[in-house]
Tab-separated table of N, CA, C and O in Angstrom:
chain	number	residue	atom	x	y	z
A	1	MET	N	25.501	-1.445	-9.690
A	1	MET	CA	24.306	-1.219	-8.903
A	1	MET	C	24.723	-0.941	-7.462
A	1	MET	O	25.627	-1.573	-6.941
A	2	SER	N	24.075	0.010	-6.839
A	2	SER	CA	24.407	0.330	-5.447
A	2	SER	C	23.296	-0.175	-4.529
A	2	SER	O	22.123	-0.177	-4.898
A	3	TYR	N	23.697	-0.600	-3.363
A	3	TYR	CA	22.766	-1.140	-2.385
A	3	TYR	C	22.841	-0.305	-1.123
A	3	TYR	O	23.917	0.124	-0.707
A	4	THR	N	21.689	-0.085	-0.499
A	4	THR	CA	21.612	0.665	0.750
A	4	THR	C	20.863	-0.165	1.768
A	4	THR	O	19.795	-0.714	1.480
A	5	ILE	N	21.431	-0.251	2.970
A	5	ILE	CA	20.828	-1.008	4.061
A	5	ILE	C	20.667	-0.073	5.244
A	5	ILE	O	21.619	0.601	5.639
A	6	ALA	N	19.472	-0.022	5.817
A	6	ALA	CA	19.226	0.789	7.010
A	6	ALA	C	19.603	-0.033	8.235
A	6	ALA	O	19.173	-1.182	8.373
A	7	ALA	N	20.412	0.554	9.118
A	7	ALA	CA	20.882	-0.177	10.296
A	7	ALA	C	20.875	0.730	11.521
A	7	ALA	O	20.789	1.954	11.402
A	8	GLN	N	20.971	0.104	12.684
A	8	GLN	CA	21.059	0.812	13.951
A	8	GLN	C	22.289	0.317	14.707
A	8	GLN	O	22.697	-0.825	14.531
A	9	VAL	N	22.844	1.165	15.550
A	9	VAL	CA	23.969	0.770	16.393
A	9	VAL	C	23.446	-0.163	17.476
A	9	VAL	O	22.369	0.051	18.036
A	10	ARG	N	24.213	-1.193	17.749
A	10	ARG	CA	23.825	-2.218	18.723
A	10	ARG	C	24.601	-1.962	20.010
A	10	ARG	O	25.824	-1.832	19.989
A	11	THR	N	23.893	-1.899	21.133
A	11	THR	CA	24.565	-1.651	22.412
A	11	THR	C	24.834	-2.950	23.165
A	11	THR	O	25.844	-3.057	23.842
A	12	GLU	N	23.943	-3.906	23.079
A	12	GLU	CA	24.135	-5.194	23.740
A	12	GLU	C	24.929	-6.105	22.830
A	12	GLU	O	24.553	-6.332	21.688
A	13	ILE	N	26.037	-6.618	23.337
A	13	ILE	CA	26.898	-7.480	22.545
A	13	ILE	C	27.052	-8.802	23.278
A	13	ILE	O	27.164	-8.836	24.497
A	14	GLY	N	27.035	-9.886	22.529
A	14	GLY	CA	27.208	-11.202	23.122
A	14	GLY	C	26.315	-12.227	22.463
A	14	GLY	O	25.482	-11.913	21.613
A	15	ARG	N	26.505	-13.466	22.863
A	15	ARG	CA	25.767	-14.569	22.262
A	15	ARG	C	24.273	-14.481	22.535
A	15	ARG	O	23.449	-14.683	21.648
A	16	GLY	N	23.908	-14.166	23.765
A	16	GLY	CA	22.490	-14.102	24.124
A	16	GLY	C	21.746	-13.017	23.383
A	16	GLY	O	20.649	-13.230	22.872
A	17	SER	N	22.336	-11.831	23.317
A	17	SER	CA	21.659	-10.736	22.621
A	17	SER	C	21.590	-10.998	21.122
A	17	SER	O	20.609	-10.645	20.466
A	18	SER	N	22.636	-11.643	20.561
A	18	SER	CA	22.608	-11.976	19.136
A	18	SER	C	21.513	-12.991	18.835
A	18	SER	O	20.834	-12.892	17.807
A	19	ARG	N	21.337	-13.952	19.712
A	19	ARG	CA	20.263	-14.935	19.518
A	19	ARG	C	18.895	-14.281	19.588
A	19	ARG	O	18.000	-14.612	18.805
A	20	ARG	N	18.711	-13.352	20.519
A	20	ARG	CA	17.429	-12.647	20.609
A	20	ARG	C	17.159	-11.853	19.341
A	20	ARG	O	16.032	-11.799	18.855
A	21	LEU	N	18.197	-11.234	18.794
A	21	LEU	CA	18.027	-10.477	17.550
A	21	LEU	C	17.644	-11.391	16.397
A	21	LEU	O	16.772	-11.068	15.597
A	22	ARG	N	18.296	-12.549	16.297
A	22	ARG	CA	17.990	-13.478	15.204
A	22	ARG	C	16.560	-14.003	15.305
A	22	ARG	O	15.897	-14.186	14.282
A	23	HIS	N	16.084	-14.238	16.518
A	23	HIS	CA	14.700	-14.695	16.697
A	23	HIS	C	13.702	-13.602	16.315
A	23	HIS	O	12.563	-13.903	15.973
A	24	ALA	N	14.138	-12.355	16.358
A	24	ALA	CA	13.293	-11.225	15.968
A	24	ALA	C	13.505	-10.848	14.502
A	24	ALA	O	13.152	-9.739	14.094
A	25	ASP	N	14.074	-11.753	13.694
A	25	ASP	CA	14.350	-11.530	12.265
A	25	ASP	C	15.281	-10.349	12.014
A	25	ASP	O	15.115	-9.579	11.079
A	26	LYS	N	16.280	-10.211	12.858
A	26	LYS	CA	17.311	-9.198	12.703
A	26	LYS	C	18.645	-9.899	12.454
A	26	LYS	O	18.813	-11.075	12.754
A	27	VAL	N	19.597	-9.177	11.883
A	27	VAL	CA	20.928	-9.717	11.611
A	27	VAL	C	21.955	-8.868	12.367
A	27	VAL	O	22.082	-7.677	12.097
A	28	PRO	N	22.698	-9.479	13.300
A	28	PRO	CA	23.786	-8.738	13.931
A	28	PRO	C	24.974	-8.649	12.972
A	28	PRO	O	25.222	-9.558	12.185
A	29	ALA	N	25.692	-7.549	13.039
A	29	ALA	CA	26.833	-7.346	12.143
A	29	ALA	C	27.842	-6.436	12.819
A	29	ALA	O	27.571	-5.863	13.878
A	30	VAL	N	29.007	-6.314	12.196
A	30	VAL	CA	30.050	-5.437	12.708
A	30	VAL	C	30.726	-4.758	11.520
A	30	VAL	O	30.860	-5.346	10.450
A	31	ILE	N	31.108	-3.486	11.731
A	31	ILE	CA	31.878	-2.742	10.739
A	31	ILE	C	33.219	-2.426	11.384
A	31	ILE	O	33.265	-1.878	12.487
A	32	TYR	N	34.310	-2.783	10.705
A	32	TYR	CA	35.639	-2.511	11.243
A	32	TYR	C	36.575	-2.135	10.116
A	32	TYR	O	36.262	-2.304	8.950
A	33	GLY	N	37.712	-1.621	10.475
A	33	GLY	CA	38.699	-1.247	9.472
A	33	GLY	C	39.871	-0.538	10.102
A	33	GLY	O	39.857	-0.197	11.293
A	34	ALA	N	40.884	-0.304	9.306
A	34	ALA	CA	42.111	0.318	9.789
A	34	ALA	C	41.863	1.761	10.201
A	34	ALA	O	41.272	2.528	9.456
A	35	GLY	N	42.330	2.118	11.384
A	35	GLY	CA	42.246	3.490	11.841
A	35	GLY	C	40.904	3.920	12.384
A	35	GLY	O	40.736	5.061	12.776
A	36	LYS	N	39.917	3.033	12.425
A	36	LYS	CA	38.594	3.389	12.933
A	36	LYS	C	38.156	2.350	13.959
A	36	LYS	O	38.558	1.192	13.906
A	37	GLU	N	37.325	2.801	14.876
A	37	GLU	CA	36.801	1.909	15.900
A	37	GLU	C	35.751	0.970	15.301
A	37	GLU	O	34.966	1.387	14.441
A	38	PRO	N	35.709	-0.293	15.735
A	38	PRO	CA	34.656	-1.193	15.263
A	38	PRO	C	33.296	-0.758	15.800
A	38	PRO	O	33.194	-0.247	16.916
A	39	VAL	N	32.268	-0.945	14.977
A	39	VAL	CA	30.906	-0.570	15.342
A	39	VAL	C	30.017	-1.796	15.184
A	39	VAL	O	29.942	-2.386	14.100
A	40	ALA	N	29.344	-2.171	16.265
A	40	ALA	CA	28.389	-3.276	16.213
A	40	ALA	C	27.043	-2.710	15.760
A	40	ALA	O	26.562	-1.711	16.303
A	41	ILE	N	26.451	-3.342	14.740
A	41	ILE	CA	25.191	-2.851	14.175
A	41	ILE	C	24.196	-3.992	14.081
A	41	ILE	O	24.542	-5.169	14.253
A	42	VAL	N	22.958	-3.645	13.775
A	42	VAL	CA	21.896	-4.614	13.547
A	42	VAL	C	20.976	-4.063	12.464
A	42	VAL	O	20.765	-2.855	12.368
A	43	PHE	N	20.480	-4.953	11.597
A	43	PHE	CA	19.534	-4.555	10.568
A	43	PHE	C	18.556	-5.693	10.322
A	43	PHE	O	18.742	-6.814	10.806
A	44	ASP	N	17.489	-5.417	9.571
A	44	ASP	CA	16.454	-6.420	9.290
A	44	ASP	C	16.966	-7.469	8.317
A	44	ASP	O	17.673	-7.148	7.364
A	45	HIS	N	16.575	-8.714	8.549
A	45	HIS	CA	16.989	-9.824	7.685
A	45	HIS	C	16.437	-9.640	6.280
A	45	HIS	O	17.114	-9.940	5.299
A	46	LYS	N	15.247	-9.115	6.165
A	46	LYS	CA	14.618	-8.936	4.846
A	46	LYS	C	15.368	-7.923	3.987
A	46	LYS	O	15.284	-7.958	2.769
A	47	ASP	N	16.139	-7.029	4.629
A	47	ASP	CA	16.889	-6.025	3.876
A	47	ASP	C	18.079	-6.615	3.134
A	47	ASP	O	18.538	-6.047	2.150
A	48	ILE	N	18.594	-7.753	3.580
A	48	ILE	CA	19.810	-8.299	2.986
A	48	ILE	C	19.582	-9.617	2.255
A	48	ILE	O	20.344	-9.970	1.366
A	49	ILE	N	18.541	-10.344	2.566
A	49	ILE	CA	18.381	-11.698	2.005
A	49	ILE	C	18.229	-11.680	0.490
A	49	ILE	O	18.766	-12.556	-0.200
A	50	ASN	N	17.558	-10.696	-0.055
A	50	ASN	CA	17.362	-10.666	-1.507
A	50	ASN	C	18.553	-10.067	-2.246
A	50	ASN	O	18.915	-10.540	-3.325
A	51	ILE	N	19.187	-9.053	-1.692
A	51	ILE	CA	20.285	-8.415	-2.411
A	51	ILE	C	21.573	-9.222	-2.337
A	51	ILE	O	22.436	-9.074	-3.187
A	52	GLN	N	21.718	-10.099	-1.345
A	52	GLN	CA	22.955	-10.874	-1.236
A	52	GLN	C	23.050	-11.966	-2.288
A	52	GLN	O	24.107	-12.529	-2.482
A	53	SER	N	21.982	-12.245	-2.989
A	53	SER	CA	22.031	-13.254	-4.047
A	53	SER	C	22.652	-12.712	-5.342
A	53	SER	O	22.972	-13.480	-6.235
A	54	ASN	N	22.837	-11.394	-5.440
A	54	ASN	CA	23.483	-10.783	-6.607
A	54	ASN	C	25.001	-10.854	-6.468
A	54	ASN	O	25.542	-10.659	-5.389
A	55	ASP	N	25.683	-11.133	-7.561
A	55	ASP	CA	27.140	-11.262	-7.533
A	55	ASP	C	27.847	-9.967	-7.174
A	55	ASP	O	28.867	-9.975	-6.481
A	56	ASP	N	27.336	-8.825	-7.647
A	56	ASP	CA	28.012	-7.565	-7.372
A	56	ASP	C	27.839	-7.092	-5.930
A	56	ASP	O	28.478	-6.134	-5.512
A	57	PHE	N	27.022	-7.764	-5.145
A	57	PHE	CA	26.879	-7.454	-3.723
A	57	PHE	C	28.213	-7.639	-2.996
A	57	PHE	O	28.562	-6.888	-2.098
A	58	TYR	N	28.983	-8.640	-3.403
A	58	TYR	CA	30.235	-8.972	-2.728
A	58	TYR	C	31.433	-8.187	-3.266
A	58	TYR	O	32.470	-8.139	-2.609
A	59	THR	N	31.301	-7.577	-4.436
A	59	THR	CA	32.440	-6.890	-5.045
A	59	THR	C	32.330	-5.372	-5.000
A	59	THR	O	33.350	-4.696	-5.048
A	60	ASN	N	31.140	-4.830	-4.928
A	60	ASN	CA	30.948	-3.378	-4.919
A	60	ASN	C	30.763	-2.867	-3.493
A	60	ASN	O	30.388	-3.612	-2.595
A	61	ALA	N	31.001	-1.578	-3.311
A	61	ALA	CA	30.780	-0.950	-2.012
A	61	ALA	C	29.284	-0.792	-1.754
A	61	ALA	O	28.513	-0.456	-2.656
A	62	LEU	N	28.874	-1.051	-0.530
A	62	LEU	CA	27.487	-0.879	-0.097
A	62	LEU	C	27.397	0.391	0.727
A	62	LEU	O	28.388	0.856	1.278
A	63	THR	N	26.203	0.920	0.846
A	63	THR	CA	25.959	2.056	1.715
A	63	THR	C	25.095	1.590	2.874
A	63	THR	O	24.027	1.033	2.664
A	64	ILE	N	25.585	1.814	4.088
A	64	ILE	CA	24.793	1.494	5.267
A	64	ILE	C	24.355	2.811	5.883
A	64	ILE	O	25.190	3.653	6.225
A	65	ASN	N	23.047	2.997	5.982
A	65	ASN	CA	22.487	4.188	6.597
A	65	ASN	C	22.430	3.913	8.096
A	65	ASN	O	21.499	3.314	8.595
A	66	LEU	N	23.451	4.364	8.798
A	66	LEU	CA	23.623	4.061	10.212
A	66	LEU	C	23.129	5.237	11.047
A	66	LEU	O	23.836	6.219	11.237
A	67	ASP	N	21.899	5.111	11.509
A	67	ASP	CA	21.264	6.157	12.328
A	67	ASP	C	21.332	7.525	11.658
A	67	ASP	O	21.654	8.532	12.272
A	68	GLY	N	21.075	7.569	10.358
A	68	GLY	CA	21.031	8.823	9.625
A	68	GLY	C	22.299	9.199	8.886
A	68	GLY	O	22.279	10.074	8.038
A	69	ALA	N	23.412	8.538	9.187
A	69	ALA	CA	24.671	8.832	8.507
A	69	ALA	C	24.993	7.703	7.539
A	69	ALA	O	24.844	6.531	7.873
A	70	ASP	N	25.406	8.055	6.328
A	70	ASP	CA	25.748	7.047	5.332
A	70	ASP	C	27.203	6.620	5.488
A	70	ASP	O	28.103	7.461	5.573
A	71	VAL	N	27.429	5.301	5.528
A	71	VAL	CA	28.761	4.730	5.676
A	71	VAL	C	28.990	3.776	4.520
A	71	VAL	O	28.173	2.887	4.266
A	72	LYS	N	30.081	3.965	3.776
A	72	LYS	CA	30.439	3.071	2.669
A	72	LYS	C	31.223	1.887	3.224
A	72	LYS	O	32.209	2.071	3.943
A	73	VAL	N	30.781	0.657	2.877
A	73	VAL	CA	31.424	-0.552	3.388
A	73	VAL	C	31.540	-1.601	2.291
A	73	VAL	O	30.872	-1.508	1.253
A	74	ASN	N	32.393	-2.584	2.539
A	74	ASN	CA	32.508	-3.773	1.698
A	74	ASN	C	32.205	-4.988	2.561
A	74	ASN	O	32.502	-4.996	3.758
A	75	VAL	N	31.652	-6.024	1.956
A	75	VAL	CA	31.371	-7.263	2.681
A	75	VAL	C	32.669	-8.046	2.818
A	75	VAL	O	33.343	-8.323	1.825
A	76	LYS	N	33.024	-8.390	4.038
A	76	LYS	CA	34.236	-9.155	4.293
A	76	LYS	C	33.906	-10.636	4.492
A	76	LYS	O	34.537	-11.502	3.905
A	77	ALA	N	32.904	-10.931	5.325
A	77	ALA	CA	32.516	-12.315	5.605
A	77	ALA	C	31.033	-12.362	5.961
A	77	ALA	O	30.484	-11.404	6.500
A	78	MET	N	30.405	-13.489	5.639
A	78	MET	CA	29.004	-13.673	5.942
A	78	MET	C	28.806	-15.087	6.489
A	78	MET	O	29.246	-16.044	5.866
A	79	GLN	N	28.155	-15.194	7.634
A	79	GLN	CA	27.880	-16.496	8.226
A	79	GLN	C	26.428	-16.837	7.985
A	79	GLN	O	25.539	-16.053	8.276
A	80	ARG	N	26.210	-18.043	7.463
A	80	ARG	CA	24.865	-18.498	7.125
A	80	ARG	C	24.469	-19.663	8.011
A	80	ARG	O	25.321	-20.357	8.551
A	81	HIS	N	23.169	-19.885	8.123
A	81	HIS	CA	22.658	-21.036	8.854
A	81	HIS	C	23.022	-22.300	8.094
A	81	HIS	O	23.147	-22.288	6.866
A	82	ALA	N	23.184	-23.398	8.792
A	82	ALA	CA	23.668	-24.642	8.191
A	82	ALA	C	22.732	-25.185	7.110
A	82	ALA	O	23.193	-25.652	6.070
A	83	PHE	N	21.423	-25.144	7.327
A	83	PHE	CA	20.522	-25.720	6.325
A	83	PHE	C	19.331	-24.841	5.988
A	83	PHE	O	18.592	-25.140	5.058
A	84	LYS	N	19.119	-23.754	6.701
A	84	LYS	CA	18.059	-22.813	6.359
A	84	LYS	C	18.658	-21.683	5.533
A	84	LYS	O	19.852	-21.453	5.555
A	85	SER	N	17.827	-20.975	4.814
A	85	SER	CA	18.326	-19.847	4.022
A	85	SER	C	18.300	-18.567	4.870
A	85	SER	O	17.618	-17.602	4.564
A	86	LEU	N	19.069	-18.600	5.963
A	86	LEU	CA	19.156	-17.469	6.874
A	86	LEU	C	20.593	-16.983	6.974
A	86	LEU	O	21.532	-17.768	6.916
A	87	ILE	N	20.748	-15.693	7.141
A	87	ILE	CA	22.055	-15.101	7.369
A	87	ILE	C	22.162	-14.831	8.859
A	87	ILE	O	21.284	-14.197	9.456
A	88	GLU	N	23.236	-15.311	9.485
A	88	GLU	CA	23.366	-15.196	10.925
A	88	GLU	C	24.235	-14.023	11.371
A	88	GLU	O	24.017	-13.471	12.437
A	89	HIS	N	25.233	-13.644	10.577
A	89	HIS	CA	26.126	-12.551	10.951
A	89	HIS	C	26.867	-12.068	9.709
A	89	HIS	O	27.157	-12.849	8.823
A	90	VAL	N	27.176	-10.768	9.676
A	90	VAL	CA	27.911	-10.203	8.550
A	90	VAL	C	29.042	-9.338	9.097
A	90	VAL	O	28.849	-8.576	10.054
A	91	ASP	N	30.220	-9.478	8.497
A	91	ASP	CA	31.364	-8.619	8.796
A	91	ASP	C	31.553	-7.665	7.614
A	91	ASP	O	31.654	-8.106	6.470
A	92	PHE	N	31.586	-6.372	7.917
A	92	PHE	CA	31.827	-5.346	6.911
A	92	PHE	C	33.150	-4.659	7.220
A	92	PHE	O	33.536	-4.540	8.384
A	93	THR	N	33.836	-4.179	6.184
A	93	THR	CA	35.006	-3.326	6.365
A	93	THR	C	34.693	-1.963	5.756
A	93	THR	O	33.930	-1.858	4.791
A	94	TYR	N	35.285	-0.920	6.327
A	94	TYR	CA	35.105	0.418	5.776
A	94	TYR	C	35.698	0.475	4.382
A	94	TYR	O	36.770	-0.035	4.136
A	95	ALA	N	34.975	1.100	3.448
A	95	ALA	CA	35.454	1.206	2.061
A	95	ALA	C	36.346	2.415	1.892
A	95	ALA	O	36.296	3.361	2.603
């Protein structure tokens, strides 16, 4: 099964801007990999909360629609809230 997440490039980086995004039900994330520049992105929490419960989410390549361009990525790490069912940050690598 393939998954697609719509995302936007994030210009403000840091703890304060990430907290503002989380309060607005957004998830800050980063895409990085060998030979390419890291890209800070943001997407809606509702776009990932349901699909991340599937096992193949972590093993298959995902498609991130980044401002109109499709980027194939793999999930590298995911940070979750300590006791709420919230995702706080996701690290992706280029596939």
